[in-house]
XYZ file of C-alpha atoms in Angstrom:
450
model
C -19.413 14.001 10.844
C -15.701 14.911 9.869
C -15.968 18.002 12.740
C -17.080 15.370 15.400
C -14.025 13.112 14.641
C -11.645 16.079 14.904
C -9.995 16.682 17.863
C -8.583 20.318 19.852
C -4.806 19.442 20.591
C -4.363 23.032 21.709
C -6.609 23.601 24.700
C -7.818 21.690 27.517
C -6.948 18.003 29.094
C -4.313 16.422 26.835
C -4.412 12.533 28.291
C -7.603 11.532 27.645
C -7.523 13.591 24.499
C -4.101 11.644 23.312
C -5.645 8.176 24.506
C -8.785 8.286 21.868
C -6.206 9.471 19.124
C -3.683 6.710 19.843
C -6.249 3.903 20.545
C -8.229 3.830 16.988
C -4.471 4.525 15.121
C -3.250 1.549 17.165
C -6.425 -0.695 15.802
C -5.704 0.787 12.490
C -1.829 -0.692 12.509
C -3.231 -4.053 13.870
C -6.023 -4.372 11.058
C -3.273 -3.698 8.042
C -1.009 -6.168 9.836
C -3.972 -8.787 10.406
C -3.623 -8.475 6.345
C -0.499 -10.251 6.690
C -1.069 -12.199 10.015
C -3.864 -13.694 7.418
C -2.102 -14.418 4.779
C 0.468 -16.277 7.234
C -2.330 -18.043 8.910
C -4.032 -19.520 6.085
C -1.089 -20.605 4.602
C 0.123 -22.129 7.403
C -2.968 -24.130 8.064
C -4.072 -24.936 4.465
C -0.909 -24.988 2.017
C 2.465 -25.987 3.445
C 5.361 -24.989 5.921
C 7.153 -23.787 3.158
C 4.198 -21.473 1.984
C 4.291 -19.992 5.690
C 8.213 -19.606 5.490
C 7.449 -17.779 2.060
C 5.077 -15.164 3.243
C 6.475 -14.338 6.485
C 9.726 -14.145 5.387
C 9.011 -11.239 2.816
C 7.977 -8.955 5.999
C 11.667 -7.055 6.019
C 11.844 -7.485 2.121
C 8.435 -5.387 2.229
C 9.367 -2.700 4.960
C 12.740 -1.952 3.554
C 11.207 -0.681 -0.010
C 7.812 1.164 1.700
C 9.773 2.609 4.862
C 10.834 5.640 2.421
C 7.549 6.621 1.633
C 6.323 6.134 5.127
C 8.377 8.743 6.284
C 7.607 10.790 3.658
C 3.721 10.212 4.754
C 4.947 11.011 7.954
C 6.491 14.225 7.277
C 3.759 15.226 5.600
C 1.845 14.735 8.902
C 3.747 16.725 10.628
C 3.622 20.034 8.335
C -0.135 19.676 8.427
C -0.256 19.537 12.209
C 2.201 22.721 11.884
C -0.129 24.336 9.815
C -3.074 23.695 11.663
C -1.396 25.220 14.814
C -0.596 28.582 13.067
C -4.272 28.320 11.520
C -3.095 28.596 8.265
C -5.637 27.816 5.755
C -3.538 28.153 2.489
C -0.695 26.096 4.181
C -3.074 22.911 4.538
C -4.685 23.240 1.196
C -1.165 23.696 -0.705
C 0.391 20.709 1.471
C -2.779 18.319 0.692
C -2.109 19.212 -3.082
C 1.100 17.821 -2.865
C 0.142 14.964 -0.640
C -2.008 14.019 -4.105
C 0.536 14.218 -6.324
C 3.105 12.665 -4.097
C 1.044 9.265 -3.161
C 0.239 8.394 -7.024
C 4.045 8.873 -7.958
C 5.622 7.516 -4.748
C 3.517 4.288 -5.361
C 3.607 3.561 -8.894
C 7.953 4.447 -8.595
C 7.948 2.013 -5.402
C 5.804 -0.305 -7.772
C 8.251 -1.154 -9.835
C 11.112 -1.523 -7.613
C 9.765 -4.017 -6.005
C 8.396 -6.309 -8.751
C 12.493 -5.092 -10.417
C 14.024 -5.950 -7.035
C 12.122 -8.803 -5.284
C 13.835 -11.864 -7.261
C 17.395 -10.408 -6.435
C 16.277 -9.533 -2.599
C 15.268 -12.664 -1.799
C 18.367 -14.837 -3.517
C 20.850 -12.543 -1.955
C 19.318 -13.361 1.203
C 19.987 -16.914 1.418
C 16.122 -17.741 1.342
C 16.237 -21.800 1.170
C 15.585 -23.335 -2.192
C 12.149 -25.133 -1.512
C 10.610 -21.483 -0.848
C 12.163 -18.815 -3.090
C 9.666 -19.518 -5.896
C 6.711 -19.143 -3.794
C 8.247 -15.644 -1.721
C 8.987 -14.153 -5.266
C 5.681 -14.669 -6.608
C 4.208 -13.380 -3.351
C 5.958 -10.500 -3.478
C 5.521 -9.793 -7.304
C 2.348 -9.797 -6.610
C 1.704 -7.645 -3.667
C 3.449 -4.832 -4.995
C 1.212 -4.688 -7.975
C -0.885 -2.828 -5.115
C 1.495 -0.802 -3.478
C -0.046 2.280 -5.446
C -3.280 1.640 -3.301
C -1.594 0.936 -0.154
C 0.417 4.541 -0.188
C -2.597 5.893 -1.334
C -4.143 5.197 1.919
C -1.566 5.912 4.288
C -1.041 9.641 2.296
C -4.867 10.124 2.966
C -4.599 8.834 6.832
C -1.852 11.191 7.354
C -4.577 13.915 6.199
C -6.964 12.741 9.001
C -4.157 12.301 11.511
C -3.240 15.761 11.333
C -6.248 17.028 12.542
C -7.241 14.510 15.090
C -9.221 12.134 12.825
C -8.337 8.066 13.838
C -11.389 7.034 13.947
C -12.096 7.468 10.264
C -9.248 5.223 8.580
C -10.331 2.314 10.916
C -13.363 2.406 9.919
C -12.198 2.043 6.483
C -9.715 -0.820 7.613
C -11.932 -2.943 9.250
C -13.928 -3.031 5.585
C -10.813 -4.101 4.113
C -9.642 -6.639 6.634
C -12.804 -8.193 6.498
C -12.324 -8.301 2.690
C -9.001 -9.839 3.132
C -9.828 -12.229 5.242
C -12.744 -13.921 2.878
C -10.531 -13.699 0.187
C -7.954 -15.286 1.913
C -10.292 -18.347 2.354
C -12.003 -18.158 -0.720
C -8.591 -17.908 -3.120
C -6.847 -20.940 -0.503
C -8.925 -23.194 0.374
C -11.654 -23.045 -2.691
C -9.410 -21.862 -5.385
C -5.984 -24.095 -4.102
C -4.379 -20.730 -5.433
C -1.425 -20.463 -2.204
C 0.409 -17.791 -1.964
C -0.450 -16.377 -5.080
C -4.051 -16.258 -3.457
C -3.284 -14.574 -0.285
C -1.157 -12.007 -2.369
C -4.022 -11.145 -4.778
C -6.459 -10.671 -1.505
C -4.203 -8.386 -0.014
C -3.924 -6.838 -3.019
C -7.675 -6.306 -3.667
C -7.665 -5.444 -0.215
C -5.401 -2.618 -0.057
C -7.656 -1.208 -3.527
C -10.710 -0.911 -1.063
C -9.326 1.169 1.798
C -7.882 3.649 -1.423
C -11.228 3.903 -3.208
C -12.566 5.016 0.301
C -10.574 7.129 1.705
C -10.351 8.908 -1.753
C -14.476 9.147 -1.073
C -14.374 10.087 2.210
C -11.908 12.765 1.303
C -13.422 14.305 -1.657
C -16.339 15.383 0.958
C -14.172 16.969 3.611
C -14.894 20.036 5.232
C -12.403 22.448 3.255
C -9.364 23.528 3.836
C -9.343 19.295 4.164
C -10.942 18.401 1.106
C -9.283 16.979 -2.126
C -9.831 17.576 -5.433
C -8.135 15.033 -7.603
C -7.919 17.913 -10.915
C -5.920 20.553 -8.504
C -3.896 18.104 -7.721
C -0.122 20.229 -7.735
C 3.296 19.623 -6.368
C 4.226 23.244 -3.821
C 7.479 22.898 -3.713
C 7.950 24.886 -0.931
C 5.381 22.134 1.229
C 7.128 19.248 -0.420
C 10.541 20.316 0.552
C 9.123 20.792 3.988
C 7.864 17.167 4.197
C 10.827 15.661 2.814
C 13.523 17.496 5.416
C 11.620 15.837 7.763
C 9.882 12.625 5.932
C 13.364 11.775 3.911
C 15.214 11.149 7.307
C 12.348 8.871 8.833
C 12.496 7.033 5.966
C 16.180 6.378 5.471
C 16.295 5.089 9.193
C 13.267 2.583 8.416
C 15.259 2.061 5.530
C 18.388 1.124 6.827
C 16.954 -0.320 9.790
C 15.028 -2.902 7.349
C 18.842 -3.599 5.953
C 20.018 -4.720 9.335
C 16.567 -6.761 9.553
C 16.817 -8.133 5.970
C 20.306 -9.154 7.148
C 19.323 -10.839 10.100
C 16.632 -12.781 8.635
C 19.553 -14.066 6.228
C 20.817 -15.553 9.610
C 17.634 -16.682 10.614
C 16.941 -18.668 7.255
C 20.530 -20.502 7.168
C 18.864 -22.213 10.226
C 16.479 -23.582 7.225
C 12.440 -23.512 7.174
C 11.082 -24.593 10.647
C 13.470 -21.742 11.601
C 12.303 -19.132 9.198
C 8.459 -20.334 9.895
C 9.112 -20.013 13.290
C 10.389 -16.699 13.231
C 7.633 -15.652 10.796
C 4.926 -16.834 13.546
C 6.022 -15.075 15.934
C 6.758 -11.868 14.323
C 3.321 -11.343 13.777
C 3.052 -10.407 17.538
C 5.978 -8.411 17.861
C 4.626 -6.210 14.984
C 0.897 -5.952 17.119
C 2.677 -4.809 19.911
C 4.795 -2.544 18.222
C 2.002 -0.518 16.433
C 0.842 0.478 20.139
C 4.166 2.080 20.772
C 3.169 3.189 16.723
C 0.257 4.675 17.870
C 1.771 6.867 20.823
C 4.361 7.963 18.028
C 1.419 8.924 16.200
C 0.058 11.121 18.519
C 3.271 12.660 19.829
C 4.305 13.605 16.329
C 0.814 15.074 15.744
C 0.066 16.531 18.933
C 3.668 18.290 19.647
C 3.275 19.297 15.055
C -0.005 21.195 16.481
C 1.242 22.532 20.143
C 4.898 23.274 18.639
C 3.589 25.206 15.415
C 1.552 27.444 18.169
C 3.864 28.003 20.592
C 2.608 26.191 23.593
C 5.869 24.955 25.077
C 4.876 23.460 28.363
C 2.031 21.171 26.805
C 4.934 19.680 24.491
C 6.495 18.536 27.628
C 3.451 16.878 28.860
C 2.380 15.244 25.384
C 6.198 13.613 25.830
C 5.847 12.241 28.801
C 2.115 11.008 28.502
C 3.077 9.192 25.334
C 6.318 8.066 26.932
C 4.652 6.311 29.727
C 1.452 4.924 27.759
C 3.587 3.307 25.451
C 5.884 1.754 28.025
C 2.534 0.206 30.048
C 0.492 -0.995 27.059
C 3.437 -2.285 24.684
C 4.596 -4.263 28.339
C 1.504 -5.786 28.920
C 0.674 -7.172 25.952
C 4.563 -8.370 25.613
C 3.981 -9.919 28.728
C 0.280 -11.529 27.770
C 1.668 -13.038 24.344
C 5.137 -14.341 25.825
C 2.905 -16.371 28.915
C 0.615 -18.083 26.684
C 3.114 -18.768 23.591
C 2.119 -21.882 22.783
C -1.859 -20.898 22.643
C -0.641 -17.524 20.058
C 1.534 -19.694 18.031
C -1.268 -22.427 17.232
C -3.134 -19.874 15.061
C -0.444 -19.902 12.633
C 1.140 -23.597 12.706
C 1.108 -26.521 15.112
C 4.144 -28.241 13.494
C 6.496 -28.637 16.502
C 9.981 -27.725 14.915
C 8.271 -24.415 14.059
C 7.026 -23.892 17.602
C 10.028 -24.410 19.631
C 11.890 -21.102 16.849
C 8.662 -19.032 17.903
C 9.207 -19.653 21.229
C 12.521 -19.034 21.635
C 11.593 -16.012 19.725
C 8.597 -14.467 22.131
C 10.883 -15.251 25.151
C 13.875 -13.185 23.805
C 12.616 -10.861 21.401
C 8.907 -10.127 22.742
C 9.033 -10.404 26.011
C 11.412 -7.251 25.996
C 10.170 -4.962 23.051
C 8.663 -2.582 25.591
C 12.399 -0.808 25.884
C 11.788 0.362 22.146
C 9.620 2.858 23.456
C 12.730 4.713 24.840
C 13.755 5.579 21.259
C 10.734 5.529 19.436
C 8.524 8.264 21.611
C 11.972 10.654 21.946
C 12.173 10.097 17.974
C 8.326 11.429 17.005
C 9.025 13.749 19.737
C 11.917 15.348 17.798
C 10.150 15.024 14.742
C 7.308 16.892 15.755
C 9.749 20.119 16.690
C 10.812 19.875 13.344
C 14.299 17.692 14.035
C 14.284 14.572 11.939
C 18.059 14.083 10.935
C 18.909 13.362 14.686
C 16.922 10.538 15.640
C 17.839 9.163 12.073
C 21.581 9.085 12.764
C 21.599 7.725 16.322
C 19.732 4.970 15.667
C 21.176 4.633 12.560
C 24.467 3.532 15.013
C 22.443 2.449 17.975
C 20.693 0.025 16.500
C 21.103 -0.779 12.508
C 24.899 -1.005 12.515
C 25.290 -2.766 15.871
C 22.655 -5.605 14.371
C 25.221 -5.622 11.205
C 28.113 -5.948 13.455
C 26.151 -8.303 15.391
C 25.284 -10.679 11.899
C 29.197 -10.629 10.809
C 30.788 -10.720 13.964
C 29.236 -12.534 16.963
C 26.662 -14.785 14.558
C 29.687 -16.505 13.380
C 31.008 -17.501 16.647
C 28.177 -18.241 18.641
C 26.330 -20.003 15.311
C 22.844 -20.905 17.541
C 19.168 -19.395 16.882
C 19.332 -17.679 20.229
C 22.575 -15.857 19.253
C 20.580 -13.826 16.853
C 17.326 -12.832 18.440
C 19.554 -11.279 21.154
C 20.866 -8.439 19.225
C 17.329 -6.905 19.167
C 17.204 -6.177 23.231
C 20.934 -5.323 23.182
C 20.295 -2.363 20.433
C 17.071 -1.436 22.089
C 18.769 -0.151 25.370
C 21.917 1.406 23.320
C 19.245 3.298 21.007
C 17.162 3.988 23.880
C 20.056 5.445 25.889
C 21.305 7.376 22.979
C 17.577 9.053 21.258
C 16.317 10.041 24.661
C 19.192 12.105 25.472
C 18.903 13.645 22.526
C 15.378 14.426 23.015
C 16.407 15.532 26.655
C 19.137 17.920 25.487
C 17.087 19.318 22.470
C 13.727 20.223 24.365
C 15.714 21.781 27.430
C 17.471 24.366 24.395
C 14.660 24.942 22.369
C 11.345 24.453 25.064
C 13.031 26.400 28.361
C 16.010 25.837 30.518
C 13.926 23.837 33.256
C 13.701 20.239 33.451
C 12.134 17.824 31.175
């Protein structure tokens, strides 16, 4: 079973071959963000407005403690990938030893920063009196299973490396369907609120560890892993951090510019920050399909780049390059036309409609250009250059949306003032990452064009 979900990066066709990687990865993102589209959901329907404002508006609170570790997952994807491409045996067992070691730390550390943190998060962002109760308890509460939640994404960064999507959706569709009883059950039975939707979450994140832990203790070896061996190889760690440590810090500091912005967004008061909240949701769908493509351009270009093959690099670019333009654009365009149908799932108050429009129209309708900087980003990543990306958009797009907060927000005071920094620092980064990419493949892949 494992050998039939694994696929050859190194020989043959690479489009169709990059398609059925990216598409089950893709429905993987969606089904741990339908987790949260749930919770949002149900709250919205069956508690209050200010329950929805309290749950969506921990999204940026949540990504700027994980995004470290998620780098560091994804560095560890990419010396995998390296490893399998040299067909290095030892490499791969060593690095999944540390992958063990590092996902039980790296959640129970991240743990308890963000039940320390979450109080002091939310205040200093300005979140409106009638919700900050109900967000801190949320969050509280969700990161009680963070551990399980890192434990997953370490053990889908296993499968990634050597082809395997299919596997951890699989696994996610258990847990979403989990999540999405519980959800009902704990709301609507139980009258629990956000406390419920937290503790579903919660229970559903413990399923999709428990098994992928299974499914991973009876992997074909070099892949297996065995929970008493598990070891920290210093020299594979270091390897994953160099490149996982910079990934992180830009998902870090990118989160600051979003936590910051949603500050702006919630002095506009709860319709605004429900709003917002609703339509988030779809920005973050279509963003795990440009997620996806990064997912197989970091792993296929970790594989083809460990072995040498130079010109298939090129091509992985450029087919991930344009499939993430197409797909992320079409279903930008399909959620911004029928607005009004998306937004119902989550609340049919009319304040909070005419925020989520104004949101899909601005925001959504033009998240497509992210691709520019996203696919040149895993692209350098997978060669082994991580500090790059991390800087430029570091300035391309983190500190122009701080600039933005403190310096035009002020001026121009309206709702639409601040969803427009998001396509203004997609074309900077854009411009910036992809020449970087451009310049940095035509030194290290040939002197001929990209």
């Amino acid at each position: 079973m494992a050998k039939s979900n694994e696929i050859d990066m190194l020989h043959g066709p690479l489009f169709m071959k990059i398609l059925m990687f990216s598409l089950p990865l893709a429905a993987s993102s969606v089904l741990q963000q339908i987790f949260n589209s749930v919770d949002v959901a149900v709250v919205g329907h069956f508690a209050s407005k200010q329950a929805l404002a309290a749950v969506g508006s921990n999204g940026p609170v949540i990504s700027l403690l994980i995004n470290l570790f998620i780098g560091v997952s994804m560095g560890a994807n990419v010396i995998i990938s390296n490893h399998i491409g040299q067909n290095d045996a030892d490499g791969i067992r060593e690095s999944i030893r540390t992958i063990e070691m590092v996902s039980v730390l790296s959640g129970i550390i991240l743990m308890v920063i963000g039940i320390a943190t979450a109080r002091p998060i939310l205040t200093l962002m300005g979140t409106p009196d009638d919700v900050l109760p109900m967000a801190i308890s949320y969050l509280q509460i969700y990161f009680l299973s963070i551990p399980f939640f890192l434990i997953f994404n370490f053990g889908a960064a296993i499968l990634r490396s050597m082809g395997d999507t299919r596997r951890p959706l699989y696994i996610l569709v258990v847990a979403g369907v989990a999540n999405a009883m519980l959800n009902l059950f704990f709301v609507i039975v139980l009258k629990m609120g956000v406390e419920g939707v937290a503790i579903a979450t919660g229970i559903a994140n413990a399923i999709s560890a428990l098994l992928i832990i299974l499914l991973l203790q009876k992997e074909n070896e070099p892949y297996r892993i065995h929970i008493k061996e598990a070891k920290l190889h210093w020299t594979e760690l270091r390897r994953m951090l160099i490149i996982g440590i910079p990934a992180g810090l830009q998902g870090m500091v990118f989160s600051i510019s979003n936590v910051l912005l949603q500050s702006a967004i919630n002095s506009h008061g709860a319709d605004a920050i429900a709003g917002s909240a609703a339509a988030l949701n779809f920005e973050y769908y279509c963003y795990f399909v440009i997620c996806a493509f990064n997912g197989a351009a970091i792993t296929f270009i970790g594989q083809n780049f460990g072995a040498g093959n130079k010109e298939r690099v090129k091509r992985i670019f450029w087919i991930c390059m344009g499939m993430s333009l197409l797909c992320c654009g079409a279903l930008n365009g399909i959620f911004t036309w029928q607005h009004k149908f998306f937004l119902s799932f989550f609340s049919n108050d009319a304040n909070v409609q005419v925020y989520g429009k104004i949101r899909m129209e601005i925001v959504l309708a033009c998240q497509f250009i992210a691709s520019s900087y996203e696919i040149s980003a895993s692209a350098l990543r997978g060669m082994g250059k991580s500090m790059q990306p991390t800087i430029l958009t570091v300035f391309g797009t983190c500190l122009l949306r701080i600039i933005w907060v403190y310096a035009v927000c002020p001026v121009w005071t309206s709702f639409n003032t601040i969803m427009l920094v998001y396509p203004v620092s997609w074309v900077a980064t854009g411009t910036m990452v992809s020449l970087a990419f451009y310049l940095t493949a035509r030194k290290q892949l040939s002197s001929s064009a990209i």
